[in-house]
Coordinates of C-alpha atoms and ligand atoms in Angstrom, one line a residue:
M12 CA 0.0 0.0 0.0
S13 CA 1.4 3.5 -0.9
S14 CA 1.9 6.1 1.8
K15 CA -1.0 8.1 0.3
P16 CA -3.6 5.5 -0.4
Y17 CA -6.7 7.7 -0.2
I18 CA -8.6 10.0 -2.5
L19 CA -11.1 12.5 -1.2
A20 CA -14.1 13.0 -3.6
I21 CA -16.4 16.0 -3.3
D22 CA -19.9 15.6 -4.9
Q23 CA -21.5 19.0 -4.9
G24 CA -25.2 18.3 -5.9
T25 CA -28.4 20.3 -6.0
S26 CA -29.7 19.5 -2.6
S27 CA -26.5 18.6 -0.7
T28 CA -22.7 18.2 -0.8
K29 CA -21.3 14.8 -0.1
T30 CA -17.7 13.9 0.6
L31 CA -16.3 10.4 0.5
V32 CA -12.8 9.1 1.1
F33 CA -11.9 6.1 -1.1
D34 CA -9.0 3.7 -0.7
E35 CA -7.1 2.2 -3.7
S36 CA -9.6 -0.6 -4.1
G37 CA -12.6 1.7 -4.1
N38 CA -13.7 1.0 -0.5
V39 CA -15.4 4.0 1.2
A40 CA -13.2 4.8 4.2
A41 CA -15.0 8.0 5.5
K42 CA -17.9 10.2 4.6
G43 CA -19.3 13.7 5.3
T44 CA -22.4 15.5 4.1
A45 CA -24.0 19.0 4.3
K46 CA -27.5 20.0 3.1
L47 CA -28.1 22.8 0.7
G48 CA -31.2 25.0 0.3
I49 CA -32.9 26.0 -3.0
R50 CA -35.5 28.7 -3.8
Y51 CA -38.4 27.9 -6.1
E52 CA -40.6 30.7 -7.3
H53 CA -42.8 29.8 -10.3
H54 CA -40.3 29.2 -13.1
F55 CA -37.4 30.8 -11.2
V56 CA -35.0 28.4 -9.3
E57 CA -32.0 29.9 -7.5
Q58 CA -29.4 29.0 -4.9
S59 CA -27.1 31.0 -2.8
P60 CA -23.5 30.8 -4.2
E61 CA -22.1 31.4 -0.7
E62 CA -24.2 28.6 0.7
I63 CA -23.0 26.2 -2.1
Y64 CA -19.5 27.0 -1.1
S65 CA -20.0 26.7 2.6
S66 CA -21.8 23.4 2.1
V67 CA -18.5 22.2 0.5
L68 CA -16.5 23.3 3.4
Q69 CA -18.9 21.8 5.9
A70 CA -19.0 18.4 4.1
V71 CA -15.2 18.4 3.9
K72 CA -14.9 19.2 7.6
A73 CA -17.4 16.4 8.5
C74 CA -15.4 14.0 6.4
R75 CA -12.1 15.1 8.0
D76 CA -13.7 14.4 11.4
H77 CA -14.9 11.0 10.3
M78 CA -11.4 10.3 8.9
A79 CA -9.9 11.1 12.3
R80 CA -12.3 8.6 14.0
Q81 CA -11.2 6.0 11.4
G82 CA -7.5 6.7 12.1
I83 CA -6.9 8.2 8.6
Q84 CA -4.5 11.1 8.6
P85 CA -4.9 14.0 6.1
N86 CA -1.4 13.4 4.8
Q87 CA -2.5 10.0 3.6
I88 CA -4.8 11.7 1.1
A89 CA -3.1 11.7 -2.4
G90 CA -5.5 14.2 -4.0
V91 CA -9.1 15.5 -4.3
G92 CA -11.7 14.9 -7.1
L93 CA -14.5 17.4 -7.5
T94 CA -17.8 16.6 -9.2
N95 CA -20.8 18.9 -9.3
Q96 CA -24.3 19.7 -10.4
R97 CA -24.0 20.9 -14.0
E98 CA -25.4 23.9 -15.9
T99 CA -26.0 25.9 -12.6
F100 CA -24.0 29.1 -12.8
V101 CA -22.7 32.0 -10.8
L102 CA -21.7 35.5 -11.8
W103 CA -19.2 37.7 -10.0
D104 CA -17.0 40.7 -10.7
A105 CA -13.2 41.3 -10.8
E106 CA -13.2 41.8 -7.0
G107 CA -15.0 38.5 -6.5
K108 CA -18.3 40.3 -5.5
L109 CA -21.3 38.3 -6.4
L110 CA -23.6 39.9 -9.1
Y111 CA -26.6 37.6 -8.6
N112 CA -27.8 34.4 -7.0
A113 CA -26.7 31.1 -8.6
I114 CA -29.2 30.2 -11.4
S115 CA -30.1 26.5 -11.1
W116 CA -30.2 24.0 -14.0
Q117 CA -33.8 23.5 -13.1
C118 CA -34.7 27.2 -13.7
K119 CA -36.9 27.8 -16.8
R120 CA -36.9 31.6 -16.8
S121 CA -35.5 31.7 -20.3
S122 CA -38.3 29.8 -22.0
A123 CA -39.4 32.8 -24.1
I124 CA -35.8 33.5 -25.0
C125 CA -35.4 30.0 -26.3
D126 CA -38.4 30.4 -28.5
R127 CA -37.1 33.7 -29.8
L128 CA -33.7 32.1 -30.7
K129 CA -35.4 29.2 -32.4
D130 CA -37.7 31.6 -34.3
A131 CA -34.6 33.4 -35.4
G132 CA -33.2 30.2 -36.8
K133 CA -30.3 29.8 -34.4
E134 CA -31.0 26.2 -33.5
A135 CA -28.7 24.6 -36.2
L136 CA -25.8 26.9 -35.3
V137 CA -26.1 26.1 -31.6
K138 CA -26.4 22.4 -32.2
E139 CA -23.5 22.4 -34.7
K140 CA -21.1 24.1 -32.3
T141 CA -22.2 22.9 -28.8
G142 CA -24.0 19.6 -29.5
L143 CA -27.0 21.0 -27.5
P144 CA -30.5 21.9 -28.4
I145 CA -31.7 25.3 -27.4
D146 CA -33.4 24.7 -24.1
P147 CA -33.6 26.5 -20.7
Y148 CA -31.8 23.5 -19.2
F149 CA -28.4 24.8 -20.3
S150 CA -26.8 27.9 -18.9
A151 CA -26.6 30.4 -21.8
T152 CA -30.2 31.4 -22.3
K153 CA -30.6 32.2 -18.6
L154 CA -27.5 34.3 -18.7
I155 CA -29.1 36.2 -21.6
W156 CA -32.2 36.6 -19.4
L157 CA -30.1 38.2 -16.7
V158 CA -28.4 40.6 -19.2
E159 CA -31.8 41.6 -20.5
N160 CA -33.6 41.9 -17.2
V161 CA -31.0 43.0 -14.6
P162 CA -29.6 46.5 -15.7
S163 CA -26.6 46.2 -13.3
I164 CA -25.4 43.0 -15.0
A165 CA -25.8 44.5 -18.4
A166 CA -23.7 47.5 -17.3
E167 CA -21.0 45.3 -15.8
L168 CA -21.0 43.2 -19.0
E169 CA -20.4 46.3 -21.0
R170 CA -17.4 47.1 -18.8
G171 CA -16.1 43.5 -19.2
N172 CA -16.5 42.9 -15.5
V173 CA -18.8 39.8 -15.5
F174 CA -17.0 36.6 -14.6
F175 CA -19.0 33.5 -15.4
G176 CA -18.5 30.2 -13.7
T177 CA -20.3 26.9 -13.4
V178 CA -20.4 25.5 -9.8
D179 CA -16.9 23.8 -10.1
T180 CA -15.4 27.1 -11.2
W181 CA -17.0 29.0 -8.4
I182 CA -15.7 26.4 -5.8
L183 CA -12.2 26.4 -7.3
Y184 CA -12.2 30.3 -7.3
K185 CA -13.3 30.5 -3.7
L186 CA -10.9 27.7 -2.5
T187 CA -8.0 29.6 -4.0
D188 CA -8.9 33.2 -3.1
G189 CA -9.5 33.9 -6.8
E190 CA -6.2 32.4 -8.0
C191 CA -7.8 29.5 -10.0
Y192 CA -10.4 30.5 -12.6
M193 CA -10.8 27.3 -14.4
T194 CA -13.3 24.6 -15.5
D195 CA -13.1 21.3 -17.2
H196 CA -14.4 20.2 -20.6
T197 CA -17.5 18.5 -19.3
N198 CA -18.8 21.4 -17.3
A199 CA -17.9 23.9 -20.1
S200 CA -19.9 21.7 -22.5
R201 CA -23.1 22.3 -20.6
T202 CA -23.1 26.0 -20.9
M203 CA -24.2 26.3 -24.6
L204 CA -21.2 28.6 -25.1
F205 CA -18.5 26.0 -25.6
N206 CA -17.5 24.4 -29.0
I207 CA -17.3 20.7 -28.1
Y208 CA -15.4 19.9 -31.3
E209 CA -12.8 22.7 -31.3
L210 CA -12.7 22.6 -27.5
T211 CA -12.8 26.4 -27.1
W212 CA -15.3 29.0 -26.0
D213 CA -17.1 30.0 -29.2
N214 CA -16.7 33.7 -30.0
V215 CA -19.2 33.5 -32.8
L216 CA -21.8 32.1 -30.5
L217 CA -21.0 34.7 -27.8
D218 CA -21.5 37.5 -30.3
E219 CA -24.8 36.0 -31.7
L220 CA -26.1 35.6 -28.1
G221 CA -25.2 39.2 -27.1
L222 CA -22.6 38.0 -24.6
R223 CA -19.5 39.6 -26.0
G224 CA -17.2 40.7 -23.2
L225 CA -18.2 37.9 -20.8
K226 CA -15.2 36.6 -18.9
L227 CA -14.9 32.8 -19.1
P228 CA -12.7 30.4 -17.2
E229 CA -9.7 28.5 -18.8
V230 CA -10.8 25.0 -19.8
R231 CA -8.7 22.0 -18.7
P232 CA -9.0 18.2 -19.0
S233 CA -11.2 16.6 -16.3
A234 CA -8.2 14.7 -15.1
Y235 CA -5.8 17.6 -14.3
A236 CA -4.0 19.1 -11.3
Y237 CA -6.2 22.2 -10.9
A238 CA -5.1 23.8 -7.7
S239 CA -4.2 23.2 -4.1
S240 CA -6.2 24.3 -1.0
T241 CA -6.4 23.7 2.7
F242 CA -10.2 24.1 2.5
E243 CA -9.9 27.2 4.6
G244 CA -7.8 25.6 7.3
T245 CA -9.6 22.3 7.4
F246 CA -6.3 20.6 6.7
A247 CA -2.9 21.8 7.9
E248 CA -1.3 21.2 4.5
P249 CA -3.0 21.9 1.1
L250 CA -4.5 19.1 -0.9
T251 CA -4.4 19.1 -4.7
I252 CA -7.7 19.0 -6.6
C253 CA -6.7 16.5 -9.3
A254 CA -10.1 16.1 -11.2
V255 CA -13.1 18.2 -12.0
V256 CA -16.1 16.6 -13.8
G257 CA -19.9 17.1 -14.2
D258 CA -21.9 14.8 -11.9
S259 CA -23.8 12.9 -14.5
Q260 CA -20.6 12.1 -16.4
A261 CA -19.0 11.1 -13.1
A262 CA -21.9 8.8 -12.3
A263 CA -21.3 7.0 -15.7
L264 CA -17.6 6.6 -14.9
G265 CA -18.5 5.4 -11.4
A266 CA -20.9 2.8 -12.8
G267 CA -18.1 1.5 -15.0
C268 CA -19.3 2.6 -18.5
F269 CA -15.9 2.5 -20.3
Q270 CA -16.7 0.9 -23.6
S271 CA -18.8 2.4 -26.5
G272 CA -22.4 1.2 -26.2
E273 CA -22.3 0.9 -22.4
A274 CA -24.8 3.3 -20.8
K275 CA -26.0 4.4 -17.4
A276 CA -29.3 5.9 -16.3
T277 CA -29.5 7.9 -13.1
L278 CA -33.1 7.6 -12.1
G279 CA -33.8 10.4 -9.7
T280 CA -36.3 13.3 -9.8
G281 CA -35.6 13.4 -13.5
S282 CA -33.1 11.2 -15.3
S283 CA -29.8 11.6 -17.2
I284 CA -28.9 8.8 -19.5
M285 CA -25.5 8.7 -20.9
M286 CA -24.0 6.3 -23.4
A287 CA -20.2 6.2 -24.0
V288 CA -19.4 6.9 -27.7
G289 CA -15.6 7.1 -27.9
Q290 CA -12.9 9.6 -28.9
D291 CA -14.4 10.2 -32.3
L292 CA -17.9 11.7 -32.6
R293 CA -18.5 10.3 -36.1
H294 CA -22.3 10.7 -36.0
K295 CA -23.8 13.8 -34.4
G296 CA -26.9 13.5 -32.3
Q297 CA -30.0 15.3 -33.6
D298 CA -32.5 14.6 -30.8
T299 CA -30.0 13.5 -28.3
V300 CA -27.3 15.7 -26.7
D301 CA -23.7 15.4 -27.8
A302 CA -21.7 15.5 -24.6
I303 CA -18.1 15.5 -23.6
Y304 CA -17.9 12.5 -21.3
Y305 CA -14.5 13.2 -19.8
S306 CA -11.1 14.2 -20.8
T307 CA -7.5 13.4 -19.9
D308 CA -4.0 14.1 -21.3
N309 CA -4.9 11.7 -24.0
G310 CA -7.8 13.9 -25.3
V311 CA -11.5 14.1 -25.1
V312 CA -14.0 11.2 -24.9
Y313 CA -17.6 11.8 -26.1
A314 CA -20.9 10.5 -24.9
A315 CA -24.5 10.8 -26.1
E316 CA -26.9 12.0 -23.4
G317 CA -30.6 12.0 -23.0
I318 CA -32.4 14.1 -20.4
I319 CA -35.8 13.0 -18.9
V320 CA -37.6 15.7 -17.1
S321 CA -39.9 13.7 -14.9
C322 CA -39.1 10.3 -13.4
G323 CA -39.4 10.1 -9.6
A324 CA -41.1 13.5 -9.8
T325 CA -44.2 11.8 -11.2
V326 CA -44.4 9.4 -8.3
T327 CA -43.8 12.2 -5.8
W328 CA -46.7 14.1 -7.4
M329 CA -48.9 11.1 -7.1
R330 CA -48.0 10.8 -3.4
D331 CA -48.2 14.5 -2.5
Q332 CA -50.9 15.9 -4.8
L333 CA -53.1 12.9 -5.3
G334 CA -52.4 11.1 -1.9
L335 CA -52.3 7.7 -3.7
F336 CA -49.8 6.3 -1.3
A337 CA -48.0 7.3 1.8
E338 CA -44.6 5.7 1.7
E339 CA -42.3 4.7 -1.2
G340 CA -41.9 1.3 0.5
A341 CA -45.6 0.4 -0.2
L342 CA -45.3 1.4 -3.8
E343 CA -43.4 -1.6 -5.1
Q344 CA -45.8 -4.2 -3.6
M345 CA -48.8 -2.2 -4.9
V346 CA -47.6 -2.3 -8.5
K347 CA -46.5 -5.9 -8.3
D348 CA -50.1 -6.8 -7.2
V349 CA -51.5 -5.7 -10.5
P350 CA -50.4 -7.7 -13.6
A351 CA -50.9 -4.8 -16.0
N352 CA -51.8 -1.1 -16.3
H353 CA -55.4 -1.9 -17.5
G354 CA -55.1 0.5 -20.3
V355 CA -54.0 3.5 -18.2
T356 CA -51.2 5.6 -19.7
V357 CA -49.4 8.4 -18.0
I358 CA -47.4 10.8 -20.2
P359 CA -45.5 12.7 -17.5
A360 CA -45.0 16.1 -19.2
F361 CA -45.5 18.0 -16.0
S362 CA -42.7 20.3 -16.9
G363 CA -42.5 19.5 -20.6
M364 CA -40.7 16.6 -22.2
G365 CA -36.9 16.3 -22.7
T366 CA -35.0 13.9 -25.0
P367 CA -35.9 13.0 -27.7
Y368 CA -39.0 15.2 -28.0
W369 CA -37.8 18.6 -26.6
K370 CA -41.3 19.9 -25.9
K371 CA -40.8 22.3 -23.0
D372 CA -44.4 23.5 -23.1
A373 CA -46.1 20.0 -23.3
K374 CA -48.5 19.2 -20.4
A375 CA -48.9 15.8 -18.6
T376 CA -51.9 13.5 -19.5
I377 CA -53.4 10.5 -17.9
T378 CA -55.6 8.5 -20.3
G379 CA -57.5 5.2 -20.4
L380 CA -59.2 5.6 -17.1
T381 CA -62.4 3.6 -16.5
F382 CA -64.4 2.9 -13.3
A383 CA -62.4 -0.3 -13.0
S384 CA -59.1 1.7 -12.7
D385 CA -57.6 2.1 -9.3
R386 CA -54.6 3.7 -7.8
S387 CA -52.4 0.7 -8.5
H388 CA -53.0 1.1 -12.2
L389 CA -52.2 4.8 -12.1
I390 CA -49.0 4.1 -10.1
R391 CA -48.0 1.3 -12.4
A392 CA -48.5 3.5 -15.5
A393 CA -46.4 6.2 -13.8
L394 CA -43.5 3.7 -13.2
E395 CA -43.9 2.3 -16.7
S396 CA -43.5 5.9 -18.0
V397 CA -40.1 6.1 -16.5
C398 CA -39.0 3.0 -18.4
F399 CA -40.6 4.0 -21.7
Q400 CA -38.8 7.3 -21.5
V401 CA -35.5 5.6 -21.0
K402 CA -36.3 3.4 -24.0
D403 CA -37.1 6.5 -26.1
V404 CA -33.7 7.9 -25.2
I405 CA -31.8 4.7 -25.9
T406 CA -33.5 4.1 -29.2
A407 CA -32.7 7.7 -30.3
T408 CA -29.1 7.3 -29.2
E409 CA -28.6 3.9 -30.9
T410 CA -30.1 5.3 -34.2
E411 CA -28.2 8.6 -34.2
H412 CA -24.8 7.1 -33.2
Q413 CA -25.2 3.8 -34.9
L414 CA -24.3 2.0 -31.7
T415 CA -26.0 -0.8 -29.9
L416 CA -26.7 -0.7 -26.2
S417 CA -24.7 -3.6 -24.6
Q418 CA -26.0 -3.1 -21.0
L419 CA -27.5 -0.4 -18.9
H420 CA -26.3 0.5 -15.4
V421 CA -28.8 2.2 -13.2
N422 CA -28.4 4.3 -10.1
G423 CA -30.3 7.0 -8.3
G424 CA -33.3 6.7 -5.9
M425 CA -35.6 4.9 -8.3
S426 CA -33.1 2.2 -9.1
E427 CA -34.0 0.7 -5.6
N428 CA -37.5 -0.1 -7.0
T429 CA -37.1 -3.6 -8.4
F430 CA -40.3 -3.4 -10.4
V431 CA -38.8 -0.4 -12.3
V432 CA -35.5 -2.1 -12.9
Q433 CA -37.0 -5.4 -14.1
F434 CA -39.5 -3.6 -16.3
L435 CA -36.6 -1.6 -17.8
A436 CA -34.8 -4.8 -18.6
N437 CA -37.9 -6.1 -20.3
V438 CA -38.6 -2.9 -22.3
L439 CA -35.0 -2.6 -23.4
N440 CA -34.6 -6.4 -23.9
K441 CA -31.1 -6.0 -22.4
P442 CA -29.5 -6.7 -19.1
V443 CA -29.8 -3.9 -16.5
L444 CA -27.2 -3.7 -13.8
C445 CA -27.8 -2.3 -10.4
S446 CA -24.7 -1.7 -8.1
A447 CA -24.8 -1.7 -4.4
M448 CA -22.6 1.4 -4.5
P449 CA -24.9 4.4 -4.2
D450 CA -22.4 7.2 -4.7
A451 CA -21.4 6.6 -8.3
S452 CA -20.6 10.3 -9.0
A453 CA -18.1 10.5 -6.2
L454 CA -16.5 7.2 -7.3
G455 CA -16.3 8.4 -10.9
C456 CA -14.5 11.7 -10.0
A457 CA -12.2 9.8 -7.6
R458 CA -11.3 7.5 -10.6
L459 CA -10.3 10.5 -12.7
A460 CA -8.3 12.0 -9.8
A461 CA -6.5 8.6 -9.6
V462 CA -5.6 8.9 -13.3
T463 CA -4.1 12.4 -12.7
L464 CA -2.1 11.0 -9.9
Q465 CA -0.8 7.8 -11.5
A466 CA -1.3 8.1 -15.3
A467 CA -2.9 4.6 -15.4
P468 CA -5.9 3.5 -17.5
L469 CA -9.1 4.8 -16.1
E470 CA -10.9 1.4 -16.0
T471 CA -8.2 0.0 -13.7
R472 CA -8.6 2.7 -11.0
L473 CA -10.5 2.0 -7.8
P474 CA -11.9 -1.2 -9.2
Q475 CA -14.4 -2.0 -6.4
H476 CA -14.3 -5.8 -6.9
H477 CA -16.0 -6.3 -3.5
V478 CA -19.2 -4.4 -4.4
S479 CA -22.1 -6.6 -5.5
V480 CA -23.8 -5.8 -8.7
Q481 CA -27.3 -7.2 -9.3
Q482 CA -28.2 -8.1 -12.9
Y483 CA -31.8 -8.0 -14.1
N484 CA -32.3 -10.0 -17.3
P485 CA -35.4 -9.6 -19.6
N486 CA -38.0 -12.1 -18.4
A487 CA -41.3 -11.1 -20.0
D488 CA -43.2 -12.0 -23.2
W489 CA -41.5 -9.8 -25.8
E490 CA -44.6 -9.3 -27.9
A491 CA -46.6 -8.1 -25.0
V492 CA -43.8 -5.7 -24.0
Q493 CA -43.5 -4.4 -27.6
S494 CA -47.3 -3.8 -27.7
S495 CA -47.3 -1.8 -24.5
Y496 CA -44.4 0.3 -25.8
H497 CA -46.2 0.9 -29.1
N498 CA -49.2 2.1 -27.1
W499 CA -46.9 4.6 -25.3
L500 CA -45.5 5.8 -28.7
E501 CA -49.0 6.3 -30.0
H502 CA -49.9 8.4 -27.0
I503 CA -46.8 10.5 -27.4
D504 CA -47.6 11.0 -31.0
R505 CA -51.1 12.3 -30.1
M506 CA -49.6 14.6 -27.4
L507 CA -47.1 16.1 -29.9
Ligands
G3P22 O1 -27.6 17.7 -8.4 P1 -28.0 16.5 -9.1 O2 -27.2 15.3 -8.7 O3 -29.5 16.3 -9.2 O4 -27.4 16.7 -10.7 C1 -28.0 17.7 -11.4 C2 -27.4 17.6 -12.8 O5 -26.1 17.7 -12.9 C3 -28.1 18.6 -13.7 O6 -27.7 18.4 -15.0

């Protein structure tokens, strides 16, 4: 064992920051966590940048204290990996003074701006350069909203005094007292300002979007020695941050998607599905998102991504707004008790539909109800909708990239529901793998940090041989499965 066998991973997410210490085999040796608030107001979703930063410090401190109880010394930490919620951004000035709250990836304030850009025919240009569709999900249109609606930001932009940063950049900036103004390829690729083929901020796009003069961070590989920090005195000696990567990408790396055609689906409130494509993006996605998966000294690896807006959110709505059940635990048995959905179909467009439909203004529908329908049918149809949406994304990805899904790894809260995972295996007609390791994003960024530290192949880092992985194989009548999926597609067609 080396004298520095541990890696500290920081996972800065939307509702909390988690920290985990991994040993060389991928065992979790210590943990810390800190909660984080979020403000929802109609279509506006914001967070406090200071709170984001302090949640990182708190979670790192909690982890340090746990390390001490486990007998791990800070000088046994070889380096730090940082993974973070993507698309959320912060603006500050040359003095480091905040210009606004952090605008969350969930915020849809720029819906009308997206329509305007599409009407002006900008969609092809944006897609061609960034790999992204024009959608409020990505940072740029919400930045335009701020420039158009907050006079002080417009004035500062005019003076060249607006510094833009995704959450990783903000954390690096704060940890280094403004010394490190950087981001990685994966985070840059979610802003809708970064050319994912030329690997530069796109000046043509910045001009077209009225953002000329915006200060943007230097972009580095995901596996890279960014900066060193004591985390404001949490550690006596500075630790080096050796990796930065968006959390969905990190979750795919943590799940072990290393070969083209391997994919992961994080089934949370919504879902991000990512399929590894390789170093060469030969076919560009039309309805899927072309994403930078990760980058090292050896270059950039691409992935295809699909975004589902409503997964667990549909079930939460059925619990909180319709009162159909009280606890998640009861849910699984309830749906297993009914052999089918009895003709009930839920199209969960509560906040529009993402990949491959990109209909941000669509509304949810429940169809096929009769007096014989009961809550189990509704819930079953809601859970089926999660799987059908994943199938939609996988089908679009396979077609656009001329790849075949080999297997799907699932993680996130809904992957604990065995009905969902089995139904997914049936709908995809492929094995679905569910790891007992819940913190895939932290593991993924720790793997990248290990690559920076040891220049070894990514797939050999922190192998986690001890963690059990449950495999679900298709076990239903394929014709029946196909017929229910066709029924879903027909309903989608009607909705569109
Ligand atoms: O904070 P999470 O883990 O829900 O991740 C948010 C995603 O990065 C948004 O793209």
